[in-house]
Coordinates of C-alpha atoms in Angstrom, one line a residue:
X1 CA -60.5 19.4 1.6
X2 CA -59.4 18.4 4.8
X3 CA -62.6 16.5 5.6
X4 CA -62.1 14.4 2.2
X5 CA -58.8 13.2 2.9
X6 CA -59.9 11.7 6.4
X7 CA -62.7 10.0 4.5
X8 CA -60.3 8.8 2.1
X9 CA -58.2 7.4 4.8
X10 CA -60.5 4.6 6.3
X11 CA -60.8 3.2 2.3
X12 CA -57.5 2.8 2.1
X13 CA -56.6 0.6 4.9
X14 CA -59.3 -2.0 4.1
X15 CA -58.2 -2.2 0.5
X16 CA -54.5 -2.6 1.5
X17 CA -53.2 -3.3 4.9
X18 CA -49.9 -0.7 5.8
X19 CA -46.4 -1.9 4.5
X20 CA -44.7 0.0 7.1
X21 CA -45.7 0.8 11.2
X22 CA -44.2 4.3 13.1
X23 CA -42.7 3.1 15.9
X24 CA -41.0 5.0 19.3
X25 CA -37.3 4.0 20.7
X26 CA -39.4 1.9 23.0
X27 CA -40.9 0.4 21.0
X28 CA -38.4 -0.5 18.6
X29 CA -36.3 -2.5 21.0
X30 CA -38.8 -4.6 22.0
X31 CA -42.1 -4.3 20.1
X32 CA -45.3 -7.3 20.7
X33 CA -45.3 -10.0 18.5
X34 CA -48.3 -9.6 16.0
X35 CA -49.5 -13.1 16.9
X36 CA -48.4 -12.8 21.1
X37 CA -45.8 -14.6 20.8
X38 CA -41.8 -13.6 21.7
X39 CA -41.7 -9.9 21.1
X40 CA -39.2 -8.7 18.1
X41 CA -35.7 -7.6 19.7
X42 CA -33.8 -5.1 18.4
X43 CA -31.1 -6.4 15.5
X44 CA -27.5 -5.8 16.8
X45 CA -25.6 -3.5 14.6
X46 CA -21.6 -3.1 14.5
X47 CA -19.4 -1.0 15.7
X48 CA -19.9 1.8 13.0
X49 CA -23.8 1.6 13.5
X50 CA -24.5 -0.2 10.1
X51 CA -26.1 -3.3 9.6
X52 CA -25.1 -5.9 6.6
X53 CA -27.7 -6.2 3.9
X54 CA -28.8 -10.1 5.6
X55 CA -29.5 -8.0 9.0
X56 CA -31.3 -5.0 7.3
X57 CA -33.7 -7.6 5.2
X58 CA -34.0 -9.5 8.6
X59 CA -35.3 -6.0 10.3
X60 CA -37.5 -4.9 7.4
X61 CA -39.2 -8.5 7.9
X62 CA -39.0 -8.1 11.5
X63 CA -41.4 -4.9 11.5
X64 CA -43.5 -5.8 8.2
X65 CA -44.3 -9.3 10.4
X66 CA -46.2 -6.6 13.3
X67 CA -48.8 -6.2 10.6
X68 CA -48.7 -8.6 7.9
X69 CA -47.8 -12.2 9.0
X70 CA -46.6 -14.7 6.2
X71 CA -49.2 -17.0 5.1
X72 CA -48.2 -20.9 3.7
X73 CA -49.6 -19.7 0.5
X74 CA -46.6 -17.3 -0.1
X75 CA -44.0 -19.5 0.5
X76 CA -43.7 -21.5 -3.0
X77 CA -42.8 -24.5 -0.9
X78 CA -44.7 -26.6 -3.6
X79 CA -41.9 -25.8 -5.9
X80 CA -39.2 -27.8 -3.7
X81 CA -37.8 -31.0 -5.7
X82 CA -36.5 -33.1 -2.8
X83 CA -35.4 -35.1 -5.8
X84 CA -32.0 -32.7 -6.7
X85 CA -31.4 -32.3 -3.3
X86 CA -27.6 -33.2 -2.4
X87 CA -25.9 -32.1 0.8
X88 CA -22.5 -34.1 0.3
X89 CA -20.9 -32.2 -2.1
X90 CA -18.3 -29.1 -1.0
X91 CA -20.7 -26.2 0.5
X92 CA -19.4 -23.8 -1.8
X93 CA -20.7 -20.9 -4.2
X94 CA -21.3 -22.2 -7.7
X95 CA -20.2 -18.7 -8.8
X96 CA -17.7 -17.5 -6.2
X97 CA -16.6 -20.5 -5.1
X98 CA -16.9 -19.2 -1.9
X99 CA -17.4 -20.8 1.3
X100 CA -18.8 -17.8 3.3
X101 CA -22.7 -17.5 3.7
X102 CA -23.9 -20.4 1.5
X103 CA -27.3 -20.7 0.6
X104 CA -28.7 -23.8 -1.1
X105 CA -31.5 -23.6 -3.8
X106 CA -34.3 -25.9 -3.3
X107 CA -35.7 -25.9 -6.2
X108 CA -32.4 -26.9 -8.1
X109 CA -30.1 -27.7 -5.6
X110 CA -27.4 -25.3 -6.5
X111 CA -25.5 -23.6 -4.3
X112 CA -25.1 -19.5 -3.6
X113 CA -23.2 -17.0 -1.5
X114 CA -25.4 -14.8 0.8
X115 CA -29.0 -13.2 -0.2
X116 CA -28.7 -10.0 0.3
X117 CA -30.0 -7.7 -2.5
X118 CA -26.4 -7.6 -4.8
X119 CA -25.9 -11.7 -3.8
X120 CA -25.8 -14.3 -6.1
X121 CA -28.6 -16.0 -4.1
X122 CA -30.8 -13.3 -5.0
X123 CA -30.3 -12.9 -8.8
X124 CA -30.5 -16.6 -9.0
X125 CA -34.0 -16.0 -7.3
X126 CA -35.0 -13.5 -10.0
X127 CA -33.6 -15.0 -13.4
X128 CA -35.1 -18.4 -12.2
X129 CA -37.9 -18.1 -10.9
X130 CA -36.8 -20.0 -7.7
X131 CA -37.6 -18.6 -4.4
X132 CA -36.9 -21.4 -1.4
X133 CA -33.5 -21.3 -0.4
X134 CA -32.0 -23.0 3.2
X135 CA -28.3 -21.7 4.8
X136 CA -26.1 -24.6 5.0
X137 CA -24.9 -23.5 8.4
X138 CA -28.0 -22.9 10.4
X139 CA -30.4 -25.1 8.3
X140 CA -32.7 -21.8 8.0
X141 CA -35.2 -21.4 5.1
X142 CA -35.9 -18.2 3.6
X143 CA -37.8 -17.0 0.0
X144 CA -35.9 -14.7 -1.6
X145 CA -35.8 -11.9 -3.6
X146 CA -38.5 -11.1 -0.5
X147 CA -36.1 -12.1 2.1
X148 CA -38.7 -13.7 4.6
X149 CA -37.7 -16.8 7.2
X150 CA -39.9 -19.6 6.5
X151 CA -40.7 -22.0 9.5
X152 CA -43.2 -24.5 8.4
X153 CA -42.6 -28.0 9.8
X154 CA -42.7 -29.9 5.7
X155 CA -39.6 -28.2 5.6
X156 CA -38.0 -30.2 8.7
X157 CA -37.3 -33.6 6.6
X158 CA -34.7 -31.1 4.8
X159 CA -33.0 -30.1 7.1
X160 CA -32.7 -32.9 9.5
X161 CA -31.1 -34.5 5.4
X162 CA -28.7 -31.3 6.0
X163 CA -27.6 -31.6 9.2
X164 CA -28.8 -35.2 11.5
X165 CA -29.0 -35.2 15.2
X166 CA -28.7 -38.0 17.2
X167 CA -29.5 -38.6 20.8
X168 CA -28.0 -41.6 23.4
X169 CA -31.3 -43.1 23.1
X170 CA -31.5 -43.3 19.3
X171 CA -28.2 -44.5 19.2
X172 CA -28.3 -47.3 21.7
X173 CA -29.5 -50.1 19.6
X174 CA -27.5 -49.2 16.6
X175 CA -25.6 -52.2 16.8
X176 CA -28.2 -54.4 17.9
X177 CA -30.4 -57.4 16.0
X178 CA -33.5 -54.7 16.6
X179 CA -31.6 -52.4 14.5
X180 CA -32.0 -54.7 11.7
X181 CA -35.6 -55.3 12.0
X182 CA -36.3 -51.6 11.3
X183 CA -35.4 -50.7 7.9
X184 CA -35.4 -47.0 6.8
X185 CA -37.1 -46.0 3.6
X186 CA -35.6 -43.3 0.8
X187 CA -37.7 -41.3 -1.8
X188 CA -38.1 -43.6 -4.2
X189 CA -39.4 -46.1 -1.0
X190 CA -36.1 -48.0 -1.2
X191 CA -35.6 -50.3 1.7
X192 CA -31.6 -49.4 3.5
X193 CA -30.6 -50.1 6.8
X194 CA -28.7 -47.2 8.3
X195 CA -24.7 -47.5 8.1
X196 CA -25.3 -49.8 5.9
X197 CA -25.5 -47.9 2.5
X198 CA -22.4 -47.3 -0.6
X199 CA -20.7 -44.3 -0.6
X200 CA -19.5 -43.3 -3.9
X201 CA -16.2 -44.3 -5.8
X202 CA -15.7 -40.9 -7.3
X203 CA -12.3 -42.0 -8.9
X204 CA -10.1 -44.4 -7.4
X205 CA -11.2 -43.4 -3.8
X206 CA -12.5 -47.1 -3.4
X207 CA -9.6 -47.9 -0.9
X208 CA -11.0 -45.2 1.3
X209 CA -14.3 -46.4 1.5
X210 CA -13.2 -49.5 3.4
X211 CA -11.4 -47.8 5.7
X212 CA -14.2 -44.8 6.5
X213 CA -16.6 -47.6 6.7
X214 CA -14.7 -49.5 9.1
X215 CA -14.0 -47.3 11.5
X216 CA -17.9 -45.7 11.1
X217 CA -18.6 -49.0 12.9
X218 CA -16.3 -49.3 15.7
X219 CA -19.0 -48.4 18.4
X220 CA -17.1 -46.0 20.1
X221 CA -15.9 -43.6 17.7
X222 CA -19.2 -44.1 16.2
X223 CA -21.4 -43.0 19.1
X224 CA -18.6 -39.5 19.9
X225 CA -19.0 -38.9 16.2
X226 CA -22.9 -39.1 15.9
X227 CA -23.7 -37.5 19.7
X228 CA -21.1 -34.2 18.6
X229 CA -21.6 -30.8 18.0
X230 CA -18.9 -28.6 16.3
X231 CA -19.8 -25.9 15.5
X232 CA -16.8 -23.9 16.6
X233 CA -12.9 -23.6 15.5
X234 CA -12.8 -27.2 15.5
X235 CA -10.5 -28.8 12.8
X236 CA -12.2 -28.8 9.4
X237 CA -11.0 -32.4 8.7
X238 CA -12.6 -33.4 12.4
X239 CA -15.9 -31.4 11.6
X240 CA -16.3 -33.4 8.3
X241 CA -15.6 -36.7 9.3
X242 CA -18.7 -35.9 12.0
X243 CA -21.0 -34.7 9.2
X244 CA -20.2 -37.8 7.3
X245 CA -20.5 -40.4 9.8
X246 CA -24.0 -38.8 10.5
X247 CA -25.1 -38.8 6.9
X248 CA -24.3 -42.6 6.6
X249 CA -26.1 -43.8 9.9
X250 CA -29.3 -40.9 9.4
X251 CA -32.2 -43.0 9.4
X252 CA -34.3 -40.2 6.7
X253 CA -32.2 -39.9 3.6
X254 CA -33.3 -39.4 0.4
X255 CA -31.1 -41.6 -1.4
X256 CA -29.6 -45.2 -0.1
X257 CA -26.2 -43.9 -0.8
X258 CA -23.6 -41.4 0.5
X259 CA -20.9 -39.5 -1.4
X260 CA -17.4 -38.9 0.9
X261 CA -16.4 -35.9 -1.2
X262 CA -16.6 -33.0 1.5
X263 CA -14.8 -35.4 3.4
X264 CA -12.3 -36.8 0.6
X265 CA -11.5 -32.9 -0.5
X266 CA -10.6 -32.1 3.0
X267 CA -8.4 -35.1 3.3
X268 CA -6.6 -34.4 -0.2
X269 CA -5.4 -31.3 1.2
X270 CA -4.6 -32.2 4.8
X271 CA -2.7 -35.2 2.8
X272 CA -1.1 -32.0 0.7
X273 CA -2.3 -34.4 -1.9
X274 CA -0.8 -37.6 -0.6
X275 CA -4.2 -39.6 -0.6
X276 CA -6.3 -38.4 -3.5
X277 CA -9.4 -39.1 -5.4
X278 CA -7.6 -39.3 -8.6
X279 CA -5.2 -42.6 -8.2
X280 CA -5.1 -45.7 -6.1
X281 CA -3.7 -46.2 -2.9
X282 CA -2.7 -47.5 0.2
X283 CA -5.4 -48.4 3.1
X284 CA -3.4 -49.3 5.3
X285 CA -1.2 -46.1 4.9
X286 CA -4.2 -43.9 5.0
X287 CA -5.7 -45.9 8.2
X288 CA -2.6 -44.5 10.2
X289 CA -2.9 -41.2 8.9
X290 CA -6.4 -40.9 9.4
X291 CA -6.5 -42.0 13.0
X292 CA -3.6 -39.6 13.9
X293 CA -4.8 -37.2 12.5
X294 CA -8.5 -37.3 14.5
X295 CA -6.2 -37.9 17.6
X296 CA -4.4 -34.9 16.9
X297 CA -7.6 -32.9 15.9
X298 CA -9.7 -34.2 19.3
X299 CA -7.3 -32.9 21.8
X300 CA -4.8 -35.9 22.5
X301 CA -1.9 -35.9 23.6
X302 CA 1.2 -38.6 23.6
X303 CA -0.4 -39.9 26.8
X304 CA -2.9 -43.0 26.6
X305 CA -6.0 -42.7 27.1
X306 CA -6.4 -39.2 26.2
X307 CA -8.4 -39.0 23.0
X308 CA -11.3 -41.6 21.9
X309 CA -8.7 -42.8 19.5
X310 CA -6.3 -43.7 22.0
X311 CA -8.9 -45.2 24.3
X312 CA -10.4 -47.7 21.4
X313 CA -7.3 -48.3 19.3
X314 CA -4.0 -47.6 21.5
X315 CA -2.3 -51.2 23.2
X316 CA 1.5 -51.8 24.4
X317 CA 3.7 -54.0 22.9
X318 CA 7.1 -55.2 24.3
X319 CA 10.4 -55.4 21.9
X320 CA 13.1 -57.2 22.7
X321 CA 16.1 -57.5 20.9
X322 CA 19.9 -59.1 20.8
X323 CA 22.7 -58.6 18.5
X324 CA 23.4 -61.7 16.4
X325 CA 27.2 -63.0 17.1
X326 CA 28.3 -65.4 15.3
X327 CA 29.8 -68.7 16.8
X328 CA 32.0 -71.2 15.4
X329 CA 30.5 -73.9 17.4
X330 CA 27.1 -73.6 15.5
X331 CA 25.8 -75.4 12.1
X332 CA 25.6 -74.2 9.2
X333 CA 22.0 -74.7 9.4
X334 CA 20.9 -73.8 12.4
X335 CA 19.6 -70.4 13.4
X336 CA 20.3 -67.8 15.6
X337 CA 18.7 -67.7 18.9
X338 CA 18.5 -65.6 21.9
X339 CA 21.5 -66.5 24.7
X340 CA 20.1 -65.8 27.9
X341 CA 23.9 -65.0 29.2
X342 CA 23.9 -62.0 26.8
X343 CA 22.4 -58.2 27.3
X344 CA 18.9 -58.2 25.7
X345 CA 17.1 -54.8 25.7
X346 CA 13.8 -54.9 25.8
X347 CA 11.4 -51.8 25.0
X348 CA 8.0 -51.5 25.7
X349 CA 5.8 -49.4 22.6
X350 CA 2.3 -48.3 22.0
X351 CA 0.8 -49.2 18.9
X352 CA -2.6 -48.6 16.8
X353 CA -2.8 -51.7 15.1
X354 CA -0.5 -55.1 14.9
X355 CA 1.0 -55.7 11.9
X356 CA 1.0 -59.6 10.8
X357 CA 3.0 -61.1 8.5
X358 CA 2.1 -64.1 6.0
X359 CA 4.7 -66.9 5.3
X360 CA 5.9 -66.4 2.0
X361 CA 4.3 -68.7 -1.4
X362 CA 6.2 -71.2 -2.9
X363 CA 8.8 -69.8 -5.7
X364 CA 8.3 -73.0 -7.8
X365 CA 5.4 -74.5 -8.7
X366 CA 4.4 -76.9 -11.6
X367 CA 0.9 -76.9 -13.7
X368 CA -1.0 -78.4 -10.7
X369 CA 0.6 -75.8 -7.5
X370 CA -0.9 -73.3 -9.3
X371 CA -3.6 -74.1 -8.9
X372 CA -3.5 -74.7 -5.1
X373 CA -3.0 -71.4 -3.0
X374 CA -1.8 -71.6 0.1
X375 CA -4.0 -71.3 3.4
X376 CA -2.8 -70.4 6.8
X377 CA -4.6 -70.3 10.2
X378 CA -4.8 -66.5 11.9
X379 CA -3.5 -68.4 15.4
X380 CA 0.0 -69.5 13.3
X381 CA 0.5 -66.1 12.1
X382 CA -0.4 -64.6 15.2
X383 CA 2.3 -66.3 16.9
X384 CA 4.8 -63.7 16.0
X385 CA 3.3 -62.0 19.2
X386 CA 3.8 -64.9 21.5
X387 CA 7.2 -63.8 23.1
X388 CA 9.2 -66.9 22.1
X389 CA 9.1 -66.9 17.3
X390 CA 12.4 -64.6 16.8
X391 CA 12.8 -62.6 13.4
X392 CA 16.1 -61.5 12.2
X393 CA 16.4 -57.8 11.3
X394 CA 19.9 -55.9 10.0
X395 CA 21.6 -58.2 12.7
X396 CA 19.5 -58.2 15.5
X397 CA 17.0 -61.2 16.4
X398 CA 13.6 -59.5 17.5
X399 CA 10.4 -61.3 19.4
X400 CA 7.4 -59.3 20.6
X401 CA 5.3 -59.9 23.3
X402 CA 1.8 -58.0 23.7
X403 CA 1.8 -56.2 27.3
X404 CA -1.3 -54.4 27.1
X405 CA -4.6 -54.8 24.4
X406 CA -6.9 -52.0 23.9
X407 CA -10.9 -52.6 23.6
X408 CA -10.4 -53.0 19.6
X409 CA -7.6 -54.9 17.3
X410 CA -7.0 -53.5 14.0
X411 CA -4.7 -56.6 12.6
X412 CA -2.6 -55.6 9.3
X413 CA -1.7 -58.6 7.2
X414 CA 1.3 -57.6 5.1
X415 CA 0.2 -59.0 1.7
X416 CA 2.2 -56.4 -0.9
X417 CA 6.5 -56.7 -0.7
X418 CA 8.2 -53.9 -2.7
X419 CA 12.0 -54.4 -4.3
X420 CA 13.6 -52.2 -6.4
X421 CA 11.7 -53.5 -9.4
X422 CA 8.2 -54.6 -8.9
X423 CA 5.9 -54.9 -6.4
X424 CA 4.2 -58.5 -5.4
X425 CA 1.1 -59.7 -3.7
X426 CA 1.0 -62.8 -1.7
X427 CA -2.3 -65.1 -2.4
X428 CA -2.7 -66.7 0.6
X429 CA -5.9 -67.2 2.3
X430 CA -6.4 -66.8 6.3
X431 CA -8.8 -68.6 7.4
X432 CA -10.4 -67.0 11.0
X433 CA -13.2 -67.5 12.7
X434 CA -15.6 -64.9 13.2
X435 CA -16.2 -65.0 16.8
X436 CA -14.0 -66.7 19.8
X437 CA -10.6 -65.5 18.7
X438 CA -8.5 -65.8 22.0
X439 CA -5.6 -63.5 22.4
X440 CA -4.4 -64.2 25.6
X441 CA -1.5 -66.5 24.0
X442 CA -0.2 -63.1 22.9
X443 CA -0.8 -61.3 25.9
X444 CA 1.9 -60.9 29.0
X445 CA -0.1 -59.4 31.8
X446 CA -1.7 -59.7 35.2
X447 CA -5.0 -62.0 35.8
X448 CA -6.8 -58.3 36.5
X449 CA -6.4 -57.7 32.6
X450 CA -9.8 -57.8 31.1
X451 CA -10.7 -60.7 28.6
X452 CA -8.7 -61.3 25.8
X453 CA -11.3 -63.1 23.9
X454 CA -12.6 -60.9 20.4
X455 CA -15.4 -61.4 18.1
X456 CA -14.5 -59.7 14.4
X457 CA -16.6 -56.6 13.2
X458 CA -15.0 -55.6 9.9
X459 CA -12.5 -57.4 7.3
X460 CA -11.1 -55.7 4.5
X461 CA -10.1 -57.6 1.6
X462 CA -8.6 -57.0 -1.9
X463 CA -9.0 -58.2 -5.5
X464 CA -7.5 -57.5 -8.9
X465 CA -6.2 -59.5 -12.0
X466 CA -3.4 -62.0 -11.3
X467 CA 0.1 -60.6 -11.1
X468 CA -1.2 -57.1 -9.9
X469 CA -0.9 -55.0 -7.4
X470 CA -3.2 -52.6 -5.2
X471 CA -1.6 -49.5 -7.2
X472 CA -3.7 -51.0 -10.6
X473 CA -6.3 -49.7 -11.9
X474 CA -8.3 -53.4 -11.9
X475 CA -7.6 -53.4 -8.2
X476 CA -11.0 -53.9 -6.2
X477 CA -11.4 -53.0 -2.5
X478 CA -14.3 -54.4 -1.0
X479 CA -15.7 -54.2 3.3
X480 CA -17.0 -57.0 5.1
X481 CA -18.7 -55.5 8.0
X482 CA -21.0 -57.1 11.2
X483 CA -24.8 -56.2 11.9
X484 CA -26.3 -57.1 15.2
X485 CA -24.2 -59.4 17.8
X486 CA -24.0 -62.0 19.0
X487 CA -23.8 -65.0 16.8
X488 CA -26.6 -67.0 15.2
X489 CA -30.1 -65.4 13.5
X490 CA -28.8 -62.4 15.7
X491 CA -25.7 -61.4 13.1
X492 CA -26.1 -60.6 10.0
X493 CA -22.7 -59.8 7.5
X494 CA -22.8 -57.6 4.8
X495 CA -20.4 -56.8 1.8
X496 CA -20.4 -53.2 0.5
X497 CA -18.1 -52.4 -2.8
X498 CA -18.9 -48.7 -3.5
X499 CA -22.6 -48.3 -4.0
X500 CA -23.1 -52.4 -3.9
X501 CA -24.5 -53.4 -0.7
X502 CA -25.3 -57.2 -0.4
X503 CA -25.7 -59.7 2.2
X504 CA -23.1 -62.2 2.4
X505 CA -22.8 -65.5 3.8
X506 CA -20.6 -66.1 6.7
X507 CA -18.9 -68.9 5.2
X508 CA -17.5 -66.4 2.4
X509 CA -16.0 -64.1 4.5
X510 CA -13.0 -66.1 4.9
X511 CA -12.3 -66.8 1.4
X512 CA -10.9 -63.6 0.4
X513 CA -7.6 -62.0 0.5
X514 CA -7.7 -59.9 3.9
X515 CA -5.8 -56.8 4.6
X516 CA -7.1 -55.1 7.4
X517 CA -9.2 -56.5 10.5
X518 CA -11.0 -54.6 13.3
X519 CA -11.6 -57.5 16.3
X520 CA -13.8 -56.1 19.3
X521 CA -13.0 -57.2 22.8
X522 CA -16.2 -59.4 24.0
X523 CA -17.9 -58.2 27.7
X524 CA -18.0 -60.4 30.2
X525 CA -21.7 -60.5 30.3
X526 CA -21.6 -61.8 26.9
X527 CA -22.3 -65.6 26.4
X528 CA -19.6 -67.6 24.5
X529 CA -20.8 -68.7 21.0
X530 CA -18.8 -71.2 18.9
X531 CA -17.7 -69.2 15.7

């Protein structure tokens, strides 16, 4: 008897090779790799000496590897649809609704919590019939219910869709003419050209849009955002507005388009539901949220300089202002002016962006005024920065005086006046040029100050039905942002409204009803081009 079980013995290992290997303390801490690679470690346990159900599957593979590598032919990677793949939702369980563990199905795209053995990933595997799922966090691919890691470099499009990285050379020549001559291709071999693609108008988050894609092409934050990393307790709001800003410039998407809603979500309830996806609002208003908020969520402080915010956006502006007395030696008609013999206090404030305000339409106007809007130039609007135009304000006449400008204007033109019964637009047109605008009329400081000449990146502008307002639902929001430098064949505009991404003339740009500009302050290497 004992002689026919050893013979049986030698039959059994060539018909099926062992599930399971004996092995010492020794070698169970650090056992040989079956192919000679990195030798398998030990998996950490916690404090009570158990391991979670991830870690034991991990182990079990870790020892069943010794004998029986994976082969490509297991791996049911020919059942991935690349075409239901979408990373910009909320990374969520679509049974828990948990955000702990989540795994994403590659075969539908759905997401699950965990795939341990009583996980939702797991019976999703088994009523389905789909095996290849990726974690959301670490971007690694497993096949469940067997529980194996999957490394096989088809997989890498995937996950580089899931999570981008960016280095400081692929990023240097994103706002160069040579990033226009290399157009990126989706799926469906779509031509894009990256941070240049729509992002999605779930509801009435058009006004949004505008403002992420402007500030996802100020070349500063733009490069911080694209070379980070968070991975740790950084603020969820911060971490988001990373992940998006990388989606929209990644190079290797699968579709020419971006959804905001992670991002949106977040900002809903940081907003405590102030700027939702659900009803119209304010750019402007959600502008100096936003970049508070980030400068709050990077680190900064009330001291200049000390957040990327602060360092692109943050200028000084001096106040001054004099009670209004009035004289009996003055006209009826004439107005009140500063007296030099009087106390004038003058304050000197930081700002994020100038606010500019347009000279109000006519009230009366027959059949052939209304026809005509009015058209002003940005340099006599402007002039309420020169030191010398005073405004009168609850008795006090006011002039402002710039005293220091930051590497890049945002300029608010305050187009919407509220009363206590409606709210009104003003129609008129700005006309600007696009590169050469000179701010150092508006500037008090020393000859050391750096040029005050700026070329514009992005314009902002707004349409809806006459008579209405930005709160309406025909209200239209639409970006007008730069690609490439420099003037001439080198520059290229383009208009995106939502998913709409078009080429625009130059000429065009000016003809619409601006809200917000973003000007960027032009090097001194840079040659002077006639707008």
């Amino acid at each position: 008897m004992p002689s026919s079980t050893k013979r049986a013995e030698p039959a059994e290992d060539t018909a099926r090779p062992p599930k399971r290997v004996r092995v010492d303390d020794a070698a169970e801490q650090s056992a040989p790799a079956a192919d000679g690679g990195e030798p398998v470690k030990e998996v950490a346990t916690g404090a009570d000496g158990e391991m979670s159900e991830d870690e034991e599957e991990e182990a079990a593979y870790a020892r069943k590897a010794l004998v029986e590598p994976p082969k490509a032919s297991d791996l049911y990677l020919d059942t991935i649809n690349r075409a239901v793949l979408d990373f910009d939702f909320e990374k969520v369980c679509s049974v828990s609704l948990s955000n702990i563990n989540i795994y994403g199905c590659l075969v539908c795209g759905k997401y699950f919590q965990g795939r341990g053995r009583n996980s939702y990933a797991f019976a999703h595997a088994i009523h389905d019939d789909h095996h290849v799922f990726i974690n959301l966090e670490t971007t690694k691919v497993y096949v469940l219910p067997d529980g194996y890691p999957v490394s096989d470099p088809s997989l890498e499009d995937i996950a580089f869709v899931l999570s981008p990285a960016f280095t400081p050379a692929s990023i240097s020549t994103l706002s160069t003419a040579a990033h226009l001559q290399r157009p990126s291709y989706d799926l469906s071999n779509k031509p894009y050209i990256p941070g240049y693609v729509g992002l999605n108008n779930i509801k009435r988050n058009d006004y949004m849009n505008v403002v992420i894609h402007s500030l996802l092409h100020v070349p500063p934050l733009r490069d911080h955002l694209l070379l980070s990393n968070y991975r740790g307790k950084e603020p969820e709001l911060l971490k988001r507005f990373a992940g998006l800003a990388k989606k929209l410039w990644n190079p290797r998407l699968f579709k020419s388009q971006v959804s905001p809603h992670e991002f949106l979500q977040e900002v809903n309830r940081a907003s405590a539901g102030k700027f939702s996806l659900e009803k119209q609002g304010d750019p402007v208003e959600f502008l100096g949220w936003l970049l508070n908020h980030l400068h709050k969520d990077m680190g900064g402080t009330k001291k200049k300089n000390s957040s990327v915010i602060f360092r692109t956006f943050q200028g000084e502006v001096r106040m001054e202002t004099q009670q209004i007395l009035v004289r009996p030696d003055t006209g009826t008609n004439e107005k009140p002016r500063f007296d030099i013999d009087r106390e004038i206090k003058s304050t000197v404030s930081p700002f994020l962006f100038l606010a500019v305000d347009l000279p109000p339409p006519p009230l009366f106007q027959d059949s052939v005024e209304k026809n005509i809007i009015p058209q002003v130039s940005i340099q006599s609007v402007l002039a309420k920065y020169d030191g010398q135009k005073t405004q009168e304000s609850a008795g006090h006449l006011r002039r402002f005086k710039c005293q220091r400008l930051p590497p890049y204007i945002i300029l608010h033109f305050k187009r919407f006046t509220k009363n206590q019964f409606v709210e009104e637009k003003n129609p008129t047109i700005v006309n600007f040029p696009l590169r050469g605008l000179d701010f150092r009329e508006y500037l008090d400081a020393p000859a050391s100050h750096p040029p005050a000449v700026y070329d514009l990146i992005a314009n902002v502008t707004h349409e809806s039905a006459a008579g209405t307002t930005h709160d309406k639902e025909s209200t239209v929001w639409k970006v007008h942002l730069r690609a490439g430098a420099g003037g001439g064949e080198n520059e290229r505009w383009f208009q995106i409204q939502d998913l709409i991404v078009e080429e625009i003339r130059k000429e065009m740009i000016v003809l619409g009803e601006t809200i917000l500009q973003i000007w960027e302050r032009r090097s001194e290497t840079s040659s002077p081009v006639n707008a």
